[in-house]
């Protein structure tokens, strides 16, 4: 997970990411969680929601731009830089909260991330998270794959989108006890006439890294037109999101 984000554009055009993550807050048990780490905090919108709910919270992210934006917007919260697959805390926390982060981590590195979270929690601590789940963006990635293959190019989905059956064993192998897990569709409206093209450019970067800009633009145009009949209605683009939402506990 080594993405350089345009923090201002992310906050303006993709505010749905933290907005939808607010529902995840209900999974935290305030009776047993006072200190919380927001893992992959981005611009700090959900970190602030946690603080407003009464938690003592800090935020961690790997992106300098996002951290700078978070510190500007929320100067009373501590934010620090760290990698989700290789971090440690001086003092364990009661809960780790994470929204829209874990699907950016390759399957092979998931055990590393979960081991870090496990160590960061006190005994009895909670890990509450949401990530992309199996089938997330399936129509979008199928359209991109077809556009790539028409040019003799290979396309690999640059995310890890697991089922409950795939992810629960990873949590258990890390030492967690899974107390809640749900996989659900969450169609997500995108902003503006260029919403789908903007989404692809913001989030689907790795497959385009070796391509000339003109060819990348052509592929995106083709994919968007292919998707228009299915994901564009009444002037609004909708991404075919699927989410995996879980709560796991570190045994006391």
PDB file of C-alpha atoms in Angstrom:
ATOM      1  CA  UNK A   1       0.000   0.000   0.000  1.00  0.00           C
ATOM      2  CA  UNK A   2       2.091   2.883  -1.299  1.00  0.00           C
ATOM      3  CA  UNK A   3      -0.350   5.440  -2.692  1.00  0.00           C
ATOM      4  CA  UNK A   4       0.308   9.177  -2.807  1.00  0.00           C
ATOM      5  CA  UNK A   5      -3.038  10.894  -2.284  1.00  0.00           C
ATOM      6  CA  UNK A   6      -4.251  14.316  -3.359  1.00  0.00           C
ATOM      7  CA  UNK A   7      -5.714  15.020   0.089  1.00  0.00           C
ATOM      8  CA  UNK A   8      -7.728  18.104  -0.904  1.00  0.00           C
ATOM      9  CA  UNK A   9      -9.305  16.438  -3.938  1.00  0.00           C
ATOM     10  CA  UNK A  10      -9.982  13.287  -1.929  1.00  0.00           C
ATOM     11  CA  UNK A  11     -11.825  15.311   0.729  1.00  0.00           C
ATOM     12  CA  UNK A  12     -13.831  17.310  -1.813  1.00  0.00           C
ATOM     13  CA  UNK A  13     -14.800  14.636  -4.348  1.00  0.00           C
ATOM     14  CA  UNK A  14     -14.806  11.426  -2.304  1.00  0.00           C
ATOM     15  CA  UNK A  15     -16.272  12.534   1.024  1.00  0.00           C
ATOM     16  CA  UNK A  16     -18.537   9.474   0.879  1.00  0.00           C
ATOM     17  CA  UNK A  17     -15.626   7.357   2.168  1.00  0.00           C
ATOM     18  CA  UNK A  18     -15.702   8.717   5.751  1.00  0.00           C
ATOM     19  CA  UNK A  19     -19.432   9.508   5.527  1.00  0.00           C
ATOM     20  CA  UNK A  20     -20.395   5.876   5.024  1.00  0.00           C
ATOM     21  CA  UNK A  21     -17.855   4.852   7.639  1.00  0.00           C
ATOM     22  CA  UNK A  22     -19.857   6.627  10.345  1.00  0.00           C
ATOM     23  CA  UNK A  23     -22.192   3.612  10.603  1.00  0.00           C
ATOM     24  CA  UNK A  24     -19.197   1.570  11.720  1.00  0.00           C
ATOM     25  CA  UNK A  25     -18.943   3.598  14.935  1.00  0.00           C
ATOM     26  CA  UNK A  26     -21.962   1.747  16.331  1.00  0.00           C
ATOM     27  CA  UNK A  27     -19.933  -1.469  16.563  1.00  0.00           C
ATOM     28  CA  UNK A  28     -17.602   0.031  19.159  1.00  0.00           C
ATOM     29  CA  UNK A  29     -18.532  -0.746  22.760  1.00  0.00           C
ATOM     30  CA  UNK A  30     -18.028   2.511  24.699  1.00  0.00           C
ATOM     31  CA  UNK A  31     -18.299   0.670  28.004  1.00  0.00           C
ATOM     32  CA  UNK A  32     -15.014  -1.134  27.384  1.00  0.00           C
ATOM     33  CA  UNK A  33     -13.270   1.198  24.921  1.00  0.00           C
ATOM     34  CA  UNK A  34     -11.983   4.622  25.884  1.00  0.00           C
ATOM     35  CA  UNK A  35      -8.727   4.857  23.931  1.00  0.00           C
ATOM     36  CA  UNK A  36      -8.942   4.294  20.170  1.00  0.00           C
ATOM     37  CA  UNK A  37      -6.473   4.182  17.280  1.00  0.00           C
ATOM     38  CA  UNK A  38      -7.950   5.211  13.919  1.00  0.00           C
ATOM     39  CA  UNK A  39      -5.889   3.045  11.568  1.00  0.00           C
ATOM     40  CA  UNK A  40      -5.571   4.639   8.131  1.00  0.00           C
ATOM     41  CA  UNK A  41      -7.194   7.857   9.321  1.00  0.00           C
ATOM     42  CA  UNK A  42      -6.803   9.798   6.070  1.00  0.00           C
ATOM     43  CA  UNK A  43      -7.894  13.400   6.537  1.00  0.00           C
ATOM     44  CA  UNK A  44      -9.186  12.693  10.036  1.00  0.00           C
ATOM     45  CA  UNK A  45     -12.951  13.035   9.476  1.00  0.00           C
ATOM     46  CA  UNK A  46     -13.777   9.819  11.326  1.00  0.00           C
ATOM     47  CA  UNK A  47     -11.050  10.448  13.899  1.00  0.00           C
ATOM     48  CA  UNK A  48     -12.909  13.641  14.776  1.00  0.00           C
ATOM     49  CA  UNK A  49     -16.217  11.732  14.964  1.00  0.00           C
ATOM     50  CA  UNK A  50     -14.601   9.334  17.421  1.00  0.00           C
ATOM     51  CA  UNK A  51     -13.300  12.239  19.511  1.00  0.00           C
ATOM     52  CA  UNK A  52     -16.730  13.892  19.464  1.00  0.00           C
ATOM     53  CA  UNK A  53     -18.265  10.624  20.681  1.00  0.00           C
ATOM     54  CA  UNK A  54     -16.083  10.847  23.779  1.00  0.00           C
ATOM     55  CA  UNK A  55     -13.167   8.582  22.908  1.00  0.00           C
ATOM     56  CA  UNK A  56      -9.536   9.485  23.514  1.00  0.00           C
ATOM     57  CA  UNK A  57      -8.327   9.004  19.966  1.00  0.00           C
ATOM     58  CA  UNK A  58      -5.224   9.232  17.800  1.00  0.00           C
ATOM     59  CA  UNK A  59      -4.915   8.728  14.057  1.00  0.00           C
ATOM     60  CA  UNK A  60      -2.292   6.936  11.988  1.00  0.00           C
ATOM     61  CA  UNK A  61      -1.770   7.086   8.234  1.00  0.00           C
ATOM     62  CA  UNK A  62       1.078   6.408   5.827  1.00  0.00           C
ATOM     63  CA  UNK A  63       0.383   9.392   3.564  1.00  0.00           C
ATOM     64  CA  UNK A  64       2.066  12.711   4.396  1.00  0.00           C
ATOM     65  CA  UNK A  65      -0.507  14.767   2.521  1.00  0.00           C
ATOM     66  CA  UNK A  66      -3.449  13.194   4.307  1.00  0.00           C
ATOM     67  CA  UNK A  67      -1.744  13.647   7.671  1.00  0.00           C
ATOM     68  CA  UNK A  68      -1.043  17.307   6.936  1.00  0.00           C
ATOM     69  CA  UNK A  69      -4.708  17.819   6.039  1.00  0.00           C
ATOM     70  CA  UNK A  70      -5.800  15.991   9.200  1.00  0.00           C
ATOM     71  CA  UNK A  71      -3.578  18.144  11.416  1.00  0.00           C
ATOM     72  CA  UNK A  72      -4.841  21.348   9.812  1.00  0.00           C
ATOM     73  CA  UNK A  73      -8.472  20.346  10.228  1.00  0.00           C
ATOM     74  CA  UNK A  74      -8.179  18.800  13.693  1.00  0.00           C
ATOM     75  CA  UNK A  75      -5.242  20.384  15.564  1.00  0.00           C
ATOM     76  CA  UNK A  76      -6.411  19.028  18.923  1.00  0.00           C
ATOM     77  CA  UNK A  77      -5.979  15.379  17.844  1.00  0.00           C
ATOM     78  CA  UNK A  78      -2.645  13.563  17.683  1.00  0.00           C
ATOM     79  CA  UNK A  79      -1.856  12.175  14.223  1.00  0.00           C
ATOM     80  CA  UNK A  80       1.263  10.234  13.343  1.00  0.00           C
ATOM     81  CA  UNK A  81       2.755   8.482  10.353  1.00  0.00           C
ATOM     82  CA  UNK A  82       2.909   4.704  10.183  1.00  0.00           C
ATOM     83  CA  UNK A  83       2.504   1.699   7.921  1.00  0.00           C
ATOM     84  CA  UNK A  84      -0.447  -0.599   8.592  1.00  0.00           C
ATOM     85  CA  UNK A  85       1.691  -3.701   8.030  1.00  0.00           C
ATOM     86  CA  UNK A  86       4.560  -2.617  10.297  1.00  0.00           C
ATOM     87  CA  UNK A  87       3.672  -0.471  13.289  1.00  0.00           C
ATOM     88  CA  UNK A  88       3.661  -0.605  17.068  1.00  0.00           C
ATOM     89  CA  UNK A  89       2.321   1.542  19.892  1.00  0.00           C
ATOM     90  CA  UNK A  90       4.120   2.411  23.102  1.00  0.00           C
ATOM     91  CA  UNK A  91       0.883   1.956  25.042  1.00  0.00           C
ATOM     92  CA  UNK A  92      -1.820  -0.510  23.931  1.00  0.00           C
ATOM     93  CA  UNK A  93      -5.274   0.918  23.179  1.00  0.00           C
ATOM     94  CA  UNK A  94      -8.768  -0.308  23.987  1.00  0.00           C
ATOM     95  CA  UNK A  95      -9.848  -0.378  20.346  1.00  0.00           C
ATOM     96  CA  UNK A  96      -8.510  -0.148  16.819  1.00  0.00           C
ATOM     97  CA  UNK A  97     -10.928   1.343  14.287  1.00  0.00           C
ATOM     98  CA  UNK A  98     -10.334   1.169  10.536  1.00  0.00           C
ATOM     99  CA  UNK A  99     -12.477   2.211   7.579  1.00  0.00           C
ATOM    100  CA  UNK A 100     -11.722   1.543   3.887  1.00  0.00           C
ATOM    101  CA  UNK A 101      -8.080   0.636   4.482  1.00  0.00           C
ATOM    102  CA  UNK A 102      -7.463  -3.104   4.649  1.00  0.00           C
ATOM    103  CA  UNK A 103      -8.455  -3.849   1.034  1.00  0.00           C
ATOM    104  CA  UNK A 104      -5.411  -1.822  -0.073  1.00  0.00           C
ATOM    105  CA  UNK A 105      -3.120  -4.390   1.551  1.00  0.00           C
ATOM    106  CA  UNK A 106      -2.110  -7.432  -0.518  1.00  0.00           C
ATOM    107  CA  UNK A 107      -3.410 -10.799   0.657  1.00  0.00           C
ATOM    108  CA  UNK A 108       0.147 -11.868   1.501  1.00  0.00           C
ATOM    109  CA  UNK A 109       0.607  -8.919   3.887  1.00  0.00           C
ATOM    110  CA  UNK A 110      -2.734  -9.219   5.670  1.00  0.00           C
ATOM    111  CA  UNK A 111      -1.246 -11.401   8.460  1.00  0.00           C
ATOM    112  CA  UNK A 112       1.380  -8.698   9.083  1.00  0.00           C
ATOM    113  CA  UNK A 113      -1.291  -6.011   9.436  1.00  0.00           C
ATOM    114  CA  UNK A 114      -3.452  -8.153  11.715  1.00  0.00           C
ATOM    115  CA  UNK A 115      -0.449  -9.039  13.889  1.00  0.00           C
ATOM    116  CA  UNK A 116       0.286  -5.320  14.332  1.00  0.00           C
ATOM    117  CA  UNK A 117      -3.325  -4.621  15.298  1.00  0.00           C
ATOM    118  CA  UNK A 118      -3.335  -7.531  17.751  1.00  0.00           C
ATOM    119  CA  UNK A 119      -0.181  -6.222  19.461  1.00  0.00           C
ATOM    120  CA  UNK A 120      -1.591  -2.685  19.572  1.00  0.00           C
ATOM    121  CA  UNK A 121      -4.622  -3.801  21.594  1.00  0.00           C
ATOM    122  CA  UNK A 122      -4.808  -4.445  25.303  1.00  0.00           C
ATOM    123  CA  UNK A 123      -6.268  -7.787  26.418  1.00  0.00           C
ATOM    124  CA  UNK A 124      -9.998  -7.660  25.752  1.00  0.00           C
ATOM    125  CA  UNK A 125      -9.543  -4.905  23.160  1.00  0.00           C
ATOM    126  CA  UNK A 126     -11.780  -4.473  20.119  1.00  0.00           C
ATOM    127  CA  UNK A 127     -10.896  -4.369  16.428  1.00  0.00           C
ATOM    128  CA  UNK A 128     -13.723  -2.788  14.433  1.00  0.00           C
ATOM    129  CA  UNK A 129     -13.278  -2.348  10.699  1.00  0.00           C
ATOM    130  CA  UNK A 130     -14.851  -2.147   7.279  1.00  0.00           C
ATOM    131  CA  UNK A 131     -13.180  -2.905   3.961  1.00  0.00           C
ATOM    132  CA  UNK A 132     -14.084  -3.777   0.412  1.00  0.00           C
ATOM    133  CA  UNK A 133     -15.555  -7.269   0.224  1.00  0.00           C
ATOM    134  CA  UNK A 134     -15.876  -9.975  -2.422  1.00  0.00           C
ATOM    135  CA  UNK A 135     -17.507  -8.565  -5.549  1.00  0.00           C
ATOM    136  CA  UNK A 136     -16.720  -4.924  -4.766  1.00  0.00           C
ATOM    137  CA  UNK A 137     -16.616  -2.947  -8.012  1.00  0.00           C
ATOM    138  CA  UNK A 138     -16.987  -6.156 -10.015  1.00  0.00           C
ATOM    139  CA  UNK A 139     -18.640  -4.452 -12.990  1.00  0.00           C
ATOM    140  CA  UNK A 140     -16.079  -1.649 -13.007  1.00  0.00           C
ATOM    141  CA  UNK A 141     -13.131  -4.020 -12.927  1.00  0.00           C
ATOM    142  CA  UNK A 142     -14.708  -6.250 -15.596  1.00  0.00           C
ATOM    143  CA  UNK A 143     -15.043  -3.252 -17.933  1.00  0.00           C
ATOM    144  CA  UNK A 144     -11.445  -2.235 -17.288  1.00  0.00           C
ATOM    145  CA  UNK A 145     -10.214  -5.783 -17.843  1.00  0.00           C
ATOM    146  CA  UNK A 146     -11.992  -5.947 -21.199  1.00  0.00           C
ATOM    147  CA  UNK A 147     -10.497  -2.622 -22.286  1.00  0.00           C
ATOM    148  CA  UNK A 148      -7.020  -3.819 -21.287  1.00  0.00           C
ATOM    149  CA  UNK A 149      -7.419  -7.182 -22.995  1.00  0.00           C
ATOM    150  CA  UNK A 150      -8.546  -5.563 -26.253  1.00  0.00           C
ATOM    151  CA  UNK A 151      -5.023  -4.137 -26.333  1.00  0.00           C
ATOM    152  CA  UNK A 152      -3.338  -7.395 -25.419  1.00  0.00           C
ATOM    153  CA  UNK A 153      -2.681  -6.139 -21.885  1.00  0.00           C
ATOM    154  CA  UNK A 154      -3.243  -7.967 -18.613  1.00  0.00           C
ATOM    155  CA  UNK A 155      -5.399  -6.417 -15.902  1.00  0.00           C
ATOM    156  CA  UNK A 156      -5.149  -7.292 -12.211  1.00  0.00           C
ATOM    157  CA  UNK A 157      -7.596  -5.935  -9.657  1.00  0.00           C
ATOM    158  CA  UNK A 158      -5.317  -3.914  -7.340  1.00  0.00           C
ATOM    159  CA  UNK A 159      -7.256  -4.720  -4.163  1.00  0.00           C
ATOM    160  CA  UNK A 160      -7.918  -7.607  -1.789  1.00  0.00           C
ATOM    161  CA  UNK A 161     -11.682  -8.150  -1.580  1.00  0.00           C
ATOM    162  CA  UNK A 162     -12.355 -11.202   0.626  1.00  0.00           C
ATOM    163  CA  UNK A 163     -15.470 -13.083   1.664  1.00  0.00           C
ATOM    164  CA  UNK A 164     -16.348 -13.578   5.325  1.00  0.00           C
ATOM    165  CA  UNK A 165     -15.134 -17.150   4.916  1.00  0.00           C
ATOM    166  CA  UNK A 166     -11.757 -15.932   3.678  1.00  0.00           C
ATOM    167  CA  UNK A 167     -11.189 -13.191   6.228  1.00  0.00           C
ATOM    168  CA  UNK A 168     -12.485 -14.700   9.463  1.00  0.00           C
ATOM    169  CA  UNK A 169      -9.755 -17.405   9.424  1.00  0.00           C
ATOM    170  CA  UNK A 170      -7.097 -14.701   9.001  1.00  0.00           C
ATOM    171  CA  UNK A 171      -8.425 -12.916  12.070  1.00  0.00           C
ATOM    172  CA  UNK A 172      -8.535 -16.157  14.038  1.00  0.00           C
ATOM    173  CA  UNK A 173      -5.010 -17.091  12.961  1.00  0.00           C
ATOM    174  CA  UNK A 174      -3.842 -13.726  14.328  1.00  0.00           C
ATOM    175  CA  UNK A 175      -5.379 -14.598  17.702  1.00  0.00           C
ATOM    176  CA  UNK A 176      -8.694 -12.746  17.460  1.00  0.00           C
ATOM    177  CA  UNK A 177     -12.160 -13.998  18.335  1.00  0.00           C
ATOM    178  CA  UNK A 178     -14.613 -12.848  15.648  1.00  0.00           C
ATOM    179  CA  UNK A 179     -17.851 -11.556  17.168  1.00  0.00           C
ATOM    180  CA  UNK A 180     -19.484  -9.997  14.101  1.00  0.00           C
ATOM    181  CA  UNK A 181     -18.989 -10.273  10.341  1.00  0.00           C
ATOM    182  CA  UNK A 182     -21.221  -9.187   7.465  1.00  0.00           C
ATOM    183  CA  UNK A 183     -20.791  -8.922   3.703  1.00  0.00           C
ATOM    184  CA  UNK A 184     -23.275  -6.571   2.056  1.00  0.00           C
ATOM    185  CA  UNK A 185     -23.848  -4.604  -1.138  1.00  0.00           C
ATOM    186  CA  UNK A 186     -23.637  -0.830  -0.803  1.00  0.00           C
ATOM    187  CA  UNK A 187     -24.240   0.904  -4.140  1.00  0.00           C
ATOM    188  CA  UNK A 188     -22.433   4.223  -3.850  1.00  0.00           C
ATOM    189  CA  UNK A 189     -23.376   7.360  -5.846  1.00  0.00           C
ATOM    190  CA  UNK A 190     -20.447   9.246  -7.350  1.00  0.00           C
ATOM    191  CA  UNK A 191     -20.295  13.004  -7.790  1.00  0.00           C
ATOM    192  CA  UNK A 192     -20.734  14.637 -11.189  1.00  0.00           C
ATOM    193  CA  UNK A 193     -20.937  13.662 -14.835  1.00  0.00           C
ATOM    194  CA  UNK A 194     -17.301  12.545 -14.696  1.00  0.00           C
ATOM    195  CA  UNK A 195     -17.860  10.616 -11.476  1.00  0.00           C
ATOM    196  CA  UNK A 196     -16.919   7.193 -12.804  1.00  0.00           C
ATOM    197  CA  UNK A 197     -13.829   8.394 -14.673  1.00  0.00           C
ATOM    198  CA  UNK A 198     -12.757  10.382 -11.609  1.00  0.00           C
ATOM    199  CA  UNK A 199     -13.245   7.324  -9.389  1.00  0.00           C
ATOM    200  CA  UNK A 200     -11.093   5.161 -11.660  1.00  0.00           C
ATOM    201  CA  UNK A 201      -8.335   7.780 -11.791  1.00  0.00           C
ATOM    202  CA  UNK A 202      -8.347   8.243  -8.023  1.00  0.00           C
ATOM    203  CA  UNK A 203      -8.532   4.627  -6.892  1.00  0.00           C
ATOM    204  CA  UNK A 204      -7.423   2.305  -9.722  1.00  0.00           C
ATOM    205  CA  UNK A 205      -3.860   3.467 -10.277  1.00  0.00           C
ATOM    206  CA  UNK A 206      -1.549   0.466 -10.271  1.00  0.00           C
ATOM    207  CA  UNK A 207      -2.777  -1.096 -13.561  1.00  0.00           C
ATOM    208  CA  UNK A 208      -2.059   2.166 -15.402  1.00  0.00           C
ATOM    209  CA  UNK A 209       1.403   2.906 -14.014  1.00  0.00           C
ATOM    210  CA  UNK A 210       3.353   1.568 -16.998  1.00  0.00           C
ATOM    211  CA  UNK A 211       1.028   2.988 -19.674  1.00  0.00           C
ATOM    212  CA  UNK A 212       1.362   6.256 -21.609  1.00  0.00           C
ATOM    213  CA  UNK A 213      -1.135   8.847 -20.411  1.00  0.00           C
ATOM    214  CA  UNK A 214      -2.958   8.913 -23.748  1.00  0.00           C
ATOM    215  CA  UNK A 215      -3.500   5.151 -23.710  1.00  0.00           C
ATOM    216  CA  UNK A 216      -4.675   5.246 -20.088  1.00  0.00           C
ATOM    217  CA  UNK A 217      -7.193   7.964 -20.953  1.00  0.00           C
ATOM    218  CA  UNK A 218      -8.455   5.906 -23.892  1.00  0.00           C
ATOM    219  CA  UNK A 219      -8.913   2.807 -21.734  1.00  0.00           C
ATOM    220  CA  UNK A 220     -10.810   4.795 -19.106  1.00  0.00           C
ATOM    221  CA  UNK A 221     -13.083   6.337 -21.753  1.00  0.00           C
ATOM    222  CA  UNK A 222     -13.877   2.885 -23.171  1.00  0.00           C
ATOM    223  CA  UNK A 223     -14.585   1.405 -19.748  1.00  0.00           C
ATOM    224  CA  UNK A 224     -16.818   4.323 -18.776  1.00  0.00           C
ATOM    225  CA  UNK A 225     -18.864   3.995 -21.960  1.00  0.00           C
ATOM    226  CA  UNK A 226     -19.187   0.256 -21.387  1.00  0.00           C
ATOM    227  CA  UNK A 227     -20.502   0.946 -17.881  1.00  0.00           C
ATOM    228  CA  UNK A 228     -22.899   3.723 -18.840  1.00  0.00           C
ATOM    229  CA  UNK A 229     -25.904   1.466 -19.490  1.00  0.00           C
ATOM    230  CA  UNK A 230     -25.460  -0.354 -16.192  1.00  0.00           C
ATOM    231  CA  UNK A 231     -24.139   2.123 -13.656  1.00  0.00           C
ATOM    232  CA  UNK A 232     -25.407   5.502 -14.900  1.00  0.00           C
ATOM    233  CA  UNK A 233     -29.017   6.490 -14.304  1.00  0.00           C
ATOM    234  CA  UNK A 234     -30.826   9.823 -14.098  1.00  0.00           C
ATOM    235  CA  UNK A 235     -27.561  11.709 -14.410  1.00  0.00           C
ATOM    236  CA  UNK A 236     -25.838   9.877 -11.555  1.00  0.00           C
ATOM    237  CA  UNK A 237     -23.015   7.341 -11.627  1.00  0.00           C
ATOM    238  CA  UNK A 238     -23.144   4.565  -9.026  1.00  0.00           C
ATOM    239  CA  UNK A 239     -20.200   2.374  -8.016  1.00  0.00           C
ATOM    240  CA  UNK A 240     -21.154  -1.239  -7.309  1.00  0.00           C
ATOM    241  CA  UNK A 241     -19.564  -1.429  -3.881  1.00  0.00           C
ATOM    242  CA  UNK A 242     -19.634  -4.469  -1.610  1.00  0.00           C
ATOM    243  CA  UNK A 243     -18.408  -4.074   1.961  1.00  0.00           C
ATOM    244  CA  UNK A 244     -17.082  -6.448   4.594  1.00  0.00           C
ATOM    245  CA  UNK A 245     -17.770  -5.199   8.127  1.00  0.00           C
ATOM    246  CA  UNK A 246     -16.313  -7.002  11.137  1.00  0.00           C
ATOM    247  CA  UNK A 247     -15.703  -6.836  14.844  1.00  0.00           C
ATOM    248  CA  UNK A 248     -13.076  -9.006  16.514  1.00  0.00           C
ATOM    249  CA  UNK A 249     -11.817  -9.132  20.086  1.00  0.00           C
ATOM    250  CA  UNK A 250      -8.392  -9.861  21.545  1.00  0.00           C
ATOM    251  CA  UNK A 251      -9.037 -12.470  24.252  1.00  0.00           C
ATOM    252  CA  UNK A 252      -8.610 -11.233  27.811  1.00  0.00           C
TER     253      UNK A 252
END
